[in-house]
Amino acid sequence: MVACVIVNWNGWRDTIACLRTLKEQTAPLEVIVVDNGSTNDSVAQIKAFLAATPAGSVPITLVEHPENVGFGRGTNIGIRIAKERGAEFAWLLNNDTECPPDTLAKLLRVANEKPDTGIVGTVLYYHHDPSQVQAWSGGRISRWLGTSLHYTSPQPQVPGSYTTFASALVRMQVLDEIGMIYEGFFMYYEDSELCMRMEHTPWKIAVAADTKVLHKEGASTGEARNPFMEKTIAVSGMLFLRMHSPMFIVSLPLFLAIKLLNRARRGEWAAFRAVLRAVAEFQSTPMVPPPVRRRS
């Protein structure tokens, strides 16, 4: 059984559009929507949509969480419910995506053909320009700098490869063995961090190359380079380096220097100040170690 886990925060319009496409999937699944403490009428709107829509073959559960606990914790809430219901796979999906009816079937085909596959990624296309690839499953992240390169064409799996959680089919056995999504991040880096842990196991990353998921990107955070986004990315990047850098004492100043110099060069002073605020927040953030269990 597959459970699709979606986190919603104030994005009910996108979430409902996503749910409409999930109800058309040809492969069986159930959907778990975790409302992450929305401050608008998201819960009421989603409930109204569910009440007005025939249940059909795709059951949808809405979980109302009282506060915004971030993407990782919100997703883990849904994954734990899926585990309790006996799901073999969790399809992690951003609420601002839309999926053709055969998307899940293609993901499952790859997972079943390759039993050592722990995560199956999809090919993401821009919602506003469906002819343009946004990400070919994911990309590669540097353990030294915390910077990532997004793939837009097929690439071999190498150390540092990751699959974006905008749309990824994750085998539950992987989470049982290496632990759940790291909850120390509020947002960003969750996917690359989990894939770094998976590198120490025999599990592999695969891509369902014939999928085409449309992604609006940034619907929950607003326009790119706003101060909230800058600060959040910087804090998460520093946390990632503290966990995975070969030499954190070297990586941290390099990471900050690159960010601050780029913002100064572009005259993005609000973003520059946001990175400085991130340093203070990082220094006051207690380290939450990710749960790790090795394969026996």
PDB file of C-alpha atoms in Angstrom:
ATOM      1  CA  MET A   1       0.000   0.000   0.000  1.00  0.00           C
ATOM      2  CA  VAL A   2       1.121   3.544  -0.797  1.00  0.00           C
ATOM      3  CA  ALA A   3       0.306   6.578   1.315  1.00  0.00           C
ATOM      4  CA  CYS A   4       0.829  10.001  -0.231  1.00  0.00           C
ATOM      5  CA  VAL A   5       1.838  12.557   2.412  1.00  0.00           C
ATOM      6  CA  ILE A   6       1.216  16.250   1.737  1.00  0.00           C
ATOM      7  CA  VAL A   7       1.910  19.157   4.092  1.00  0.00           C
ATOM      8  CA  ASN A   8      -0.299  22.224   3.772  1.00  0.00           C
ATOM      9  CA  TRP A   9       0.373  25.649   5.218  1.00  0.00           C
ATOM     10  CA  ASN A  10      -2.027  28.377   4.093  1.00  0.00           C
ATOM     11  CA  GLY A  11      -2.022  26.873   0.591  1.00  0.00           C
ATOM     12  CA  TRP A  12      -5.455  25.327   0.285  1.00  0.00           C
ATOM     13  CA  ARG A  13      -5.939  26.331  -3.367  1.00  0.00           C
ATOM     14  CA  ASP A  14      -2.779  24.511  -4.428  1.00  0.00           C
ATOM     15  CA  THR A  15      -3.531  21.592  -2.122  1.00  0.00           C
ATOM     16  CA  ILE A  16      -7.008  21.099  -3.568  1.00  0.00           C
ATOM     17  CA  ALA A  17      -5.664  21.302  -7.128  1.00  0.00           C
ATOM     18  CA  CYS A  18      -3.099  18.646  -6.177  1.00  0.00           C
ATOM     19  CA  LEU A  19      -5.748  16.424  -4.579  1.00  0.00           C
ATOM     20  CA  ARG A  20      -7.864  16.550  -7.725  1.00  0.00           C
ATOM     21  CA  THR A  21      -4.984  14.998  -9.678  1.00  0.00           C
ATOM     22  CA  LEU A  22      -4.327  12.387  -6.990  1.00  0.00           C
ATOM     23  CA  LYS A  23      -7.928  11.213  -7.132  1.00  0.00           C
ATOM     24  CA  GLU A  24      -7.288  10.338 -10.797  1.00  0.00           C
ATOM     25  CA  GLN A  25      -4.280   8.096 -10.134  1.00  0.00           C
ATOM     26  CA  THR A  26      -4.507   4.688 -11.758  1.00  0.00           C
ATOM     27  CA  ALA A  27      -2.524   2.957  -8.981  1.00  0.00           C
ATOM     28  CA  PRO A  28      -4.208   2.488  -5.586  1.00  0.00           C
ATOM     29  CA  LEU A  29      -3.201   4.839  -2.795  1.00  0.00           C
ATOM     30  CA  GLU A  30      -4.469   6.780   0.154  1.00  0.00           C
ATOM     31  CA  VAL A  31      -3.659  10.408   0.881  1.00  0.00           C
ATOM     32  CA  ILE A  32      -2.746  12.015   4.199  1.00  0.00           C
ATOM     33  CA  VAL A  33      -2.866  15.814   4.269  1.00  0.00           C
ATOM     34  CA  VAL A  34      -1.194  17.407   7.303  1.00  0.00           C
ATOM     35  CA  ASP A  35      -2.321  20.975   7.863  1.00  0.00           C
ATOM     36  CA  ASN A  36       0.654  22.608   9.542  1.00  0.00           C
ATOM     37  CA  GLY A  37      -1.087  25.199  11.689  1.00  0.00           C
ATOM     38  CA  SER A  38      -2.472  27.284   8.820  1.00  0.00           C
ATOM     39  CA  THR A  39      -3.476  30.812   9.785  1.00  0.00           C
ATOM     40  CA  ASN A  40      -6.086  31.184   7.064  1.00  0.00           C
ATOM     41  CA  ASP A  41      -9.183  29.099   6.291  1.00  0.00           C
ATOM     42  CA  SER A  42      -7.238  26.217   4.735  1.00  0.00           C
ATOM     43  CA  VAL A  43      -8.773  23.581   7.005  1.00  0.00           C
ATOM     44  CA  ALA A  44     -12.314  24.729   6.301  1.00  0.00           C
ATOM     45  CA  GLN A  45     -11.679  24.916   2.560  1.00  0.00           C
ATOM     46  CA  ILE A  46     -10.102  21.448   2.372  1.00  0.00           C
ATOM     47  CA  LYS A  47     -12.903  19.978   4.492  1.00  0.00           C
ATOM     48  CA  ALA A  48     -15.466  21.556   2.169  1.00  0.00           C
ATOM     49  CA  PHE A  49     -13.688  20.083  -0.843  1.00  0.00           C
ATOM     50  CA  LEU A  50     -13.639  16.610   0.718  1.00  0.00           C
ATOM     51  CA  ALA A  51     -17.298  16.842   1.691  1.00  0.00           C
ATOM     52  CA  ALA A  52     -18.287  17.860  -1.839  1.00  0.00           C
ATOM     53  CA  THR A  53     -16.136  15.266  -3.601  1.00  0.00           C
ATOM     54  CA  PRO A  54     -17.133  11.603  -3.908  1.00  0.00           C
ATOM     55  CA  ALA A  55     -14.739   9.437  -1.934  1.00  0.00           C
ATOM     56  CA  GLY A  56     -14.111   7.101  -4.854  1.00  0.00           C
ATOM     57  CA  SER A  57     -11.137   4.770  -4.576  1.00  0.00           C
ATOM     58  CA  VAL A  58      -8.721   7.289  -3.010  1.00  0.00           C
ATOM     59  CA  PRO A  59      -9.369   7.867   0.704  1.00  0.00           C
ATOM     60  CA  ILE A  60      -8.085  11.219   1.971  1.00  0.00           C
ATOM     61  CA  THR A  61      -7.340  11.954   5.633  1.00  0.00           C
ATOM     62  CA  LEU A  62      -6.934  15.520   6.863  1.00  0.00           C
ATOM     63  CA  VAL A  63      -4.770  15.901   9.966  1.00  0.00           C
ATOM     64  CA  GLU A  64      -5.114  19.231  11.760  1.00  0.00           C
ATOM     65  CA  HIS A  65      -1.904  20.158  13.581  1.00  0.00           C
ATOM     66  CA  PRO A  66      -2.278  23.182  15.870  1.00  0.00           C
ATOM     67  CA  GLU A  67       1.019  24.871  14.957  1.00  0.00           C
ATOM     68  CA  ASN A  68       3.480  25.195  12.102  1.00  0.00           C
ATOM     69  CA  VAL A  69       6.250  22.785  13.078  1.00  0.00           C
ATOM     70  CA  GLY A  70       8.115  22.928   9.769  1.00  0.00           C
ATOM     71  CA  PHE A  71       8.202  20.686   6.744  1.00  0.00           C
ATOM     72  CA  GLY A  72      10.175  17.812   8.265  1.00  0.00           C
ATOM     73  CA  ARG A  73       8.092  17.403  11.402  1.00  0.00           C
ATOM     74  CA  GLY A  74       4.871  17.931   9.491  1.00  0.00           C
ATOM     75  CA  THR A  75       5.823  15.254   6.971  1.00  0.00           C
ATOM     76  CA  ASN A  76       6.864  12.843   9.722  1.00  0.00           C
ATOM     77  CA  ILE A  77       3.416  13.224  11.289  1.00  0.00           C
ATOM     78  CA  GLY A  78       1.905  11.919   8.076  1.00  0.00           C
ATOM     79  CA  ILE A  79       4.521   9.193   7.635  1.00  0.00           C
ATOM     80  CA  ARG A  80       3.875   7.834  11.130  1.00  0.00           C
ATOM     81  CA  ILE A  81       0.165   7.589  10.382  1.00  0.00           C
ATOM     82  CA  ALA A  82       0.988   5.825   7.119  1.00  0.00           C
ATOM     83  CA  LYS A  83       3.224   3.358   8.967  1.00  0.00           C
ATOM     84  CA  GLU A  84       0.468   2.597  11.463  1.00  0.00           C
ATOM     85  CA  ARG A  85      -1.808   1.781   8.527  1.00  0.00           C
ATOM     86  CA  GLY A  86       0.699  -0.623   7.043  1.00  0.00           C
ATOM     87  CA  ALA A  87       1.964   1.426   4.113  1.00  0.00           C
ATOM     88  CA  GLU A  88       4.946  -0.036   2.284  1.00  0.00           C
ATOM     89  CA  PHE A  89       5.783   3.261   0.582  1.00  0.00           C
ATOM     90  CA  ALA A  90       5.350   6.940   1.399  1.00  0.00           C
ATOM     91  CA  TRP A  91       4.910   9.203  -1.598  1.00  0.00           C
ATOM     92  CA  LEU A  92       6.185  12.569  -0.379  1.00  0.00           C
ATOM     93  CA  LEU A  93       4.570  15.289  -2.446  1.00  0.00           C
ATOM     94  CA  ASN A  94       4.565  19.066  -2.286  1.00  0.00           C
ATOM     95  CA  ASN A  95       1.123  20.601  -2.176  1.00  0.00           C
ATOM     96  CA  ASP A  96       1.968  22.835  -5.160  1.00  0.00           C
ATOM     97  CA  THR A  97       2.356  19.924  -7.588  1.00  0.00           C
ATOM     98  CA  GLU A  98      -0.006  18.365 -10.092  1.00  0.00           C
ATOM     99  CA  CYS A  99       0.451  14.761 -11.212  1.00  0.00           C
ATOM    100  CA  PRO A 100      -0.768  12.981 -14.356  1.00  0.00           C
ATOM    101  CA  PRO A 101      -2.885   9.881 -13.635  1.00  0.00           C
ATOM    102  CA  ASP A 102      -0.084   7.371 -14.302  1.00  0.00           C
ATOM    103  CA  THR A 103       2.530   9.041 -12.062  1.00  0.00           C
ATOM    104  CA  LEU A 104       2.295   6.692  -9.093  1.00  0.00           C
ATOM    105  CA  ALA A 105       2.096   3.615 -11.339  1.00  0.00           C
ATOM    106  CA  LYS A 106       5.383   4.643 -12.974  1.00  0.00           C
ATOM    107  CA  LEU A 107       7.052   5.245  -9.627  1.00  0.00           C
ATOM    108  CA  LEU A 108       5.948   1.833  -8.360  1.00  0.00           C
ATOM    109  CA  ARG A 109       7.138   0.125 -11.528  1.00  0.00           C
ATOM    110  CA  VAL A 110      10.674   1.387 -10.941  1.00  0.00           C
ATOM    111  CA  ALA A 111      10.575   0.483  -7.231  1.00  0.00           C
ATOM    112  CA  ASN A 112       9.378  -3.039  -7.999  1.00  0.00           C
ATOM    113  CA  GLU A 113      11.853  -3.601 -10.839  1.00  0.00           C
ATOM    114  CA  LYS A 114      14.771  -2.521  -8.646  1.00  0.00           C
ATOM    115  CA  PRO A 115      14.317  -3.992  -5.145  1.00  0.00           C
ATOM    116  CA  ASP A 116      17.451  -2.245  -3.844  1.00  0.00           C
ATOM    117  CA  THR A 117      15.903   1.148  -4.617  1.00  0.00           C
ATOM    118  CA  GLY A 118      15.167   3.093  -1.464  1.00  0.00           C
ATOM    119  CA  ILE A 119      13.876   6.299  -3.082  1.00  0.00           C
ATOM    120  CA  VAL A 120      12.369   6.831  -6.518  1.00  0.00           C
ATOM    121  CA  GLY A 121      12.404  10.375  -7.805  1.00  0.00           C
ATOM    122  CA  THR A 122      10.275  12.001 -10.487  1.00  0.00           C
ATOM    123  CA  VAL A 123      11.009  14.445 -13.263  1.00  0.00           C
ATOM    124  CA  LEU A 124       9.638  17.854 -12.313  1.00  0.00           C
ATOM    125  CA  TYR A 125       8.518  20.410 -14.873  1.00  0.00           C
ATOM    126  CA  TYR A 126       7.634  24.061 -14.329  1.00  0.00           C
ATOM    127  CA  HIS A 127       3.913  24.505 -13.899  1.00  0.00           C
ATOM    128  CA  HIS A 128       3.974  27.762 -15.847  1.00  0.00           C
ATOM    129  CA  ASP A 129       6.045  26.171 -18.642  1.00  0.00           C
ATOM    130  CA  PRO A 130       5.380  22.412 -18.827  1.00  0.00           C
ATOM    131  CA  SER A 131       7.905  22.041 -21.644  1.00  0.00           C
ATOM    132  CA  GLN A 132      10.827  22.969 -19.352  1.00  0.00           C
ATOM    133  CA  VAL A 133      12.402  20.553 -16.880  1.00  0.00           C
ATOM    134  CA  GLN A 134      12.755  22.040 -13.421  1.00  0.00           C
ATOM    135  CA  ALA A 135      14.588  19.102 -11.848  1.00  0.00           C
ATOM    136  CA  TRP A 136      15.540  15.630 -13.015  1.00  0.00           C
ATOM    137  CA  SER A 137      14.657  13.980  -9.708  1.00  0.00           C
ATOM    138  CA  GLY A 138      17.073  16.101  -7.674  1.00  0.00           C
ATOM    139  CA  GLY A 139      20.734  16.974  -7.862  1.00  0.00           C
ATOM    140  CA  ARG A 140      24.041  16.839  -6.056  1.00  0.00           C
ATOM    141  CA  ILE A 141      25.026  18.615  -2.843  1.00  0.00           C
ATOM    142  CA  SER A 142      28.483  19.555  -1.616  1.00  0.00           C
ATOM    143  CA  ARG A 143      29.365  18.343   1.867  1.00  0.00           C
ATOM    144  CA  TRP A 144      32.000  21.068   2.052  1.00  0.00           C
ATOM    145  CA  LEU A 145      29.909  24.074   1.009  1.00  0.00           C
ATOM    146  CA  GLY A 146      26.294  23.024   1.522  1.00  0.00           C
ATOM    147  CA  THR A 147      25.538  24.206  -2.011  1.00  0.00           C
ATOM    148  CA  SER A 148      23.584  22.115  -4.487  1.00  0.00           C
ATOM    149  CA  LEU A 149      23.470  21.635  -8.228  1.00  0.00           C
ATOM    150  CA  HIS A 150      20.036  20.829  -9.642  1.00  0.00           C
ATOM    151  CA  TYR A 151      19.999  18.237 -12.393  1.00  0.00           C
ATOM    152  CA  THR A 152      17.843  18.961 -15.445  1.00  0.00           C
ATOM    153  CA  SER A 153      18.905  15.880 -17.404  1.00  0.00           C
ATOM    154  CA  PRO A 154      19.803  12.253 -16.564  1.00  0.00           C
ATOM    155  CA  GLN A 155      22.902  11.963 -14.387  1.00  0.00           C
ATOM    156  CA  PRO A 156      24.659   9.014 -12.716  1.00  0.00           C
ATOM    157  CA  GLN A 157      24.270   8.535  -8.994  1.00  0.00           C
ATOM    158  CA  VAL A 158      27.417   9.763  -7.243  1.00  0.00           C
ATOM    159  CA  PRO A 159      28.308  10.673  -3.646  1.00  0.00           C
ATOM    160  CA  GLY A 160      26.172  13.661  -2.735  1.00  0.00           C
ATOM    161  CA  SER A 161      23.276  12.749  -5.030  1.00  0.00           C
ATOM    162  CA  TYR A 162      19.831  13.435  -3.641  1.00  0.00           C
ATOM    163  CA  THR A 163      16.185  13.314  -4.695  1.00  0.00           C
ATOM    164  CA  THR A 164      13.971  16.289  -4.034  1.00  0.00           C
ATOM    165  CA  PHE A 165      11.036  15.662  -1.729  1.00  0.00           C
ATOM    166  CA  ALA A 166       8.823  17.791  -3.970  1.00  0.00           C
ATOM    167  CA  SER A 167       7.881  14.354  -5.296  1.00  0.00           C
ATOM    168  CA  ALA A 168       9.591  11.179  -4.120  1.00  0.00           C
ATOM    169  CA  LEU A 169       8.482   7.623  -3.432  1.00  0.00           C
ATOM    170  CA  VAL A 170      10.254   6.444  -0.273  1.00  0.00           C
ATOM    171  CA  ARG A 171      10.350   2.816   0.809  1.00  0.00           C
ATOM    172  CA  MET A 172       9.246   2.591   4.452  1.00  0.00           C
ATOM    173  CA  GLN A 173      11.946   0.001   5.149  1.00  0.00           C
ATOM    174  CA  VAL A 174      14.544   2.686   4.487  1.00  0.00           C
ATOM    175  CA  LEU A 175      13.051   4.957   7.147  1.00  0.00           C
ATOM    176  CA  ASP A 176      12.909   2.013   9.565  1.00  0.00           C
ATOM    177  CA  GLU A 177      16.625   1.445   9.053  1.00  0.00           C
ATOM    178  CA  ILE A 178      18.137   4.937   8.858  1.00  0.00           C
ATOM    179  CA  GLY A 179      15.529   6.993  10.704  1.00  0.00           C
ATOM    180  CA  MET A 180      12.827   9.466   9.771  1.00  0.00           C
ATOM    181  CA  ILE A 181      13.212  12.878   8.162  1.00  0.00           C
ATOM    182  CA  TYR A 182      15.454  15.090  10.285  1.00  0.00           C
ATOM    183  CA  GLU A 183      13.304  17.491  12.302  1.00  0.00           C
ATOM    184  CA  GLY A 184      16.033  19.977  13.185  1.00  0.00           C
ATOM    185  CA  PHE A 185      15.398  21.865   9.935  1.00  0.00           C
ATOM    186  CA  PHE A 186      12.360  24.102   9.777  1.00  0.00           C
ATOM    187  CA  MET A 187      12.471  23.959   6.002  1.00  0.00           C
ATOM    188  CA  TYR A 188      14.958  23.007   3.254  1.00  0.00           C
ATOM    189  CA  TYR A 189      17.775  20.407   3.200  1.00  0.00           C
ATOM    190  CA  GLU A 190      15.530  17.608   4.517  1.00  0.00           C
ATOM    191  CA  ASP A 191      15.805  15.628   1.279  1.00  0.00           C
ATOM    192  CA  SER A 192      19.569  15.941   0.823  1.00  0.00           C
ATOM    193  CA  GLU A 193      20.217  15.140   4.490  1.00  0.00           C
ATOM    194  CA  LEU A 194      18.186  11.925   4.374  1.00  0.00           C
ATOM    195  CA  CYS A 195      19.934  10.896   1.152  1.00  0.00           C
ATOM    196  CA  MET A 196      23.317  11.480   2.810  1.00  0.00           C
ATOM    197  CA  ARG A 197      22.347   9.023   5.521  1.00  0.00           C
ATOM    198  CA  MET A 198      21.123   6.540   2.938  1.00  0.00           C
ATOM    199  CA  GLU A 199      24.545   6.605   1.241  1.00  0.00           C
ATOM    200  CA  HIS A 200      25.910   4.487   4.108  1.00  0.00           C
ATOM    201  CA  THR A 201      23.522   1.646   3.239  1.00  0.00           C
ATOM    202  CA  PRO A 202      23.024  -0.591   0.189  1.00  0.00           C
ATOM    203  CA  TRP A 203      19.872   1.330  -0.766  1.00  0.00           C
ATOM    204  CA  LYS A 204      19.978   3.266  -4.047  1.00  0.00           C
ATOM    205  CA  ILE A 205      18.287   6.264  -5.622  1.00  0.00           C
ATOM    206  CA  ALA A 206      16.405   5.739  -8.879  1.00  0.00           C
ATOM    207  CA  VAL A 207      14.403   7.974 -11.206  1.00  0.00           C
ATOM    208  CA  ALA A 208      11.134   7.271 -12.986  1.00  0.00           C
ATOM    209  CA  ALA A 209      12.330   9.002 -16.124  1.00  0.00           C
ATOM    210  CA  ASP A 210       8.958   8.920 -17.882  1.00  0.00           C
ATOM    211  CA  THR A 211       7.112  10.875 -15.182  1.00  0.00           C
ATOM    212  CA  LYS A 212       6.072  14.495 -15.597  1.00  0.00           C
ATOM    213  CA  VAL A 213       5.035  16.239 -12.385  1.00  0.00           C
ATOM    214  CA  LEU A 214       4.191  19.937 -12.664  1.00  0.00           C
ATOM    215  CA  HIS A 215       5.608  22.045  -9.833  1.00  0.00           C
ATOM    216  CA  LYS A 216       4.737  25.636  -8.993  1.00  0.00           C
ATOM    217  CA  GLU A 217       7.660  25.916  -6.497  1.00  0.00           C
ATOM    218  CA  GLY A 218       7.702  28.412  -3.658  1.00  0.00           C
ATOM    219  CA  ALA A 219       3.959  28.513  -3.068  1.00  0.00           C
ATOM    220  CA  SER A 220       4.372  28.217   0.713  1.00  0.00           C
ATOM    221  CA  THR A 221       7.229  30.679   1.035  1.00  0.00           C
ATOM    222  CA  GLY A 222       6.418  33.398  -1.473  1.00  0.00           C
ATOM    223  CA  GLU A 223       8.849  34.843  -3.983  1.00  0.00           C
ATOM    224  CA  ALA A 224      12.455  33.683  -4.066  1.00  0.00           C
ATOM    225  CA  ARG A 225      15.063  35.614  -2.092  1.00  0.00           C
ATOM    226  CA  ASN A 226      12.681  37.079   0.469  1.00  0.00           C
ATOM    227  CA  PRO A 227      14.326  37.559   3.893  1.00  0.00           C
ATOM    228  CA  PHE A 228      12.428  34.685   5.553  1.00  0.00           C
ATOM    229  CA  MET A 229      13.558  32.292   2.850  1.00  0.00           C
ATOM    230  CA  GLU A 230      17.159  33.549   3.019  1.00  0.00           C
ATOM    231  CA  LYS A 231      17.336  33.109   6.777  1.00  0.00           C
ATOM    232  CA  THR A 232      15.674  29.694   6.740  1.00  0.00           C
ATOM    233  CA  ILE A 233      17.930  28.345   3.986  1.00  0.00           C
ATOM    234  CA  ALA A 234      21.029  29.668   5.735  1.00  0.00           C
ATOM    235  CA  VAL A 235      20.123  28.139   9.105  1.00  0.00           C
ATOM    236  CA  SER A 236      19.331  24.795   7.502  1.00  0.00           C
ATOM    237  CA  GLY A 237      22.531  24.906   5.475  1.00  0.00           C
ATOM    238  CA  MET A 238      24.617  25.421   8.592  1.00  0.00           C
ATOM    239  CA  LEU A 239      22.825  22.574  10.354  1.00  0.00           C
ATOM    240  CA  PHE A 240      23.444  20.323   7.356  1.00  0.00           C
ATOM    241  CA  LEU A 241      27.162  21.144   7.360  1.00  0.00           C
ATOM    242  CA  ARG A 242      27.411  20.541  11.101  1.00  0.00           C
ATOM    243  CA  MET A 243      26.096  17.020  10.475  1.00  0.00           C
ATOM    244  CA  HIS A 244      27.794  16.083   7.226  1.00  0.00           C
ATOM    245  CA  SER A 245      30.803  18.291   6.500  1.00  0.00           C
ATOM    246  CA  PRO A 246      34.180  16.488   6.594  1.00  0.00           C
ATOM    247  CA  MET A 247      35.565  19.537   8.442  1.00  0.00           C
ATOM    248  CA  PHE A 248      32.864  21.836   9.806  1.00  0.00           C
ATOM    249  CA  ILE A 249      35.349  24.425  11.101  1.00  0.00           C
ATOM    250  CA  VAL A 250      36.391  25.019   7.489  1.00  0.00           C
ATOM    251  CA  SER A 251      33.008  24.602   5.813  1.00  0.00           C
ATOM    252  CA  LEU A 252      31.085  27.068   7.986  1.00  0.00           C
ATOM    253  CA  PRO A 253      33.107  30.212   7.160  1.00  0.00           C
ATOM    254  CA  LEU A 254      33.220  29.237   3.481  1.00  0.00           C
ATOM    255  CA  PHE A 255      29.452  28.765   3.403  1.00  0.00           C
ATOM    256  CA  LEU A 256      28.835  32.158   5.049  1.00  0.00           C
ATOM    257  CA  ALA A 257      31.428  33.979   2.972  1.00  0.00           C
ATOM    258  CA  ILE A 258      29.874  32.767  -0.289  1.00  0.00           C
ATOM    259  CA  LYS A 259      26.382  33.754   0.811  1.00  0.00           C
ATOM    260  CA  LEU A 260      27.303  37.178   2.160  1.00  0.00           C
ATOM    261  CA  LEU A 261      29.594  38.107  -0.729  1.00  0.00           C
ATOM    262  CA  ASN A 262      26.971  37.110  -3.300  1.00  0.00           C
ATOM    263  CA  ARG A 263      24.283  39.144  -1.560  1.00  0.00           C
ATOM    264  CA  ALA A 264      26.587  42.165  -1.245  1.00  0.00           C
ATOM    265  CA  ARG A 265      27.678  41.903  -4.879  1.00  0.00           C
ATOM    266  CA  ARG A 266      24.054  41.980  -5.985  1.00  0.00           C
ATOM    267  CA  GLY A 267      23.126  44.774  -3.605  1.00  0.00           C
ATOM    268  CA  GLU A 268      20.605  42.483  -1.844  1.00  0.00           C
ATOM    269  CA  TRP A 269      21.013  44.063   1.566  1.00  0.00           C
ATOM    270  CA  ALA A 270      17.799  42.701   3.075  1.00  0.00           C
ATOM    271  CA  ALA A 271      19.005  39.212   2.183  1.00  0.00           C
ATOM    272  CA  PHE A 272      22.482  40.063   3.544  1.00  0.00           C
ATOM    273  CA  ARG A 273      20.980  41.019   6.912  1.00  0.00           C
ATOM    274  CA  ALA A 274      18.817  37.883   6.871  1.00  0.00           C
ATOM    275  CA  VAL A 275      21.944  35.708   6.586  1.00  0.00           C
ATOM    276  CA  LEU A 276      23.472  37.534   9.556  1.00  0.00           C
ATOM    277  CA  ARG A 277      20.318  36.863  11.558  1.00  0.00           C
ATOM    278  CA  ALA A 278      20.610  33.234  10.550  1.00  0.00           C
ATOM    279  CA  VAL A 279      24.029  33.024  12.190  1.00  0.00           C
ATOM    280  CA  ALA A 280      22.579  34.184  15.501  1.00  0.00           C
ATOM    281  CA  GLU A 281      19.680  31.745  15.199  1.00  0.00           C
ATOM    282  CA  PHE A 282      22.021  28.890  14.335  1.00  0.00           C
ATOM    283  CA  GLN A 283      24.195  29.594  17.372  1.00  0.00           C
ATOM    284  CA  SER A 284      21.132  29.353  19.614  1.00  0.00           C
ATOM    285  CA  THR A 285      19.720  26.238  17.906  1.00  0.00           C
ATOM    286  CA  PRO A 286      20.382  23.040  19.859  1.00  0.00           C
ATOM    287  CA  MET A 287      21.684  20.163  17.798  1.00  0.00           C
ATOM    288  CA  VAL A 288      19.026  17.524  17.253  1.00  0.00           C
ATOM    289  CA  PRO A 289      20.870  14.361  16.191  1.00  0.00           C
ATOM    290  CA  PRO A 290      19.168  12.440  13.395  1.00  0.00           C
ATOM    291  CA  PRO A 291      18.136   8.909  14.349  1.00  0.00           C
ATOM    292  CA  VAL A 292      20.445   6.454  12.621  1.00  0.00           C
ATOM    293  CA  ARG A 293      20.176   2.689  12.476  1.00  0.00           C
ATOM    294  CA  ARG A 294      22.409   0.605  10.272  1.00  0.00           C
ATOM    295  CA  ARG A 295      21.374  -2.424   8.321  1.00  0.00           C
ATOM    296  CA  SER A 296      22.250  -5.661  10.098  1.00  0.00           C
TER     297      SER A 296
END
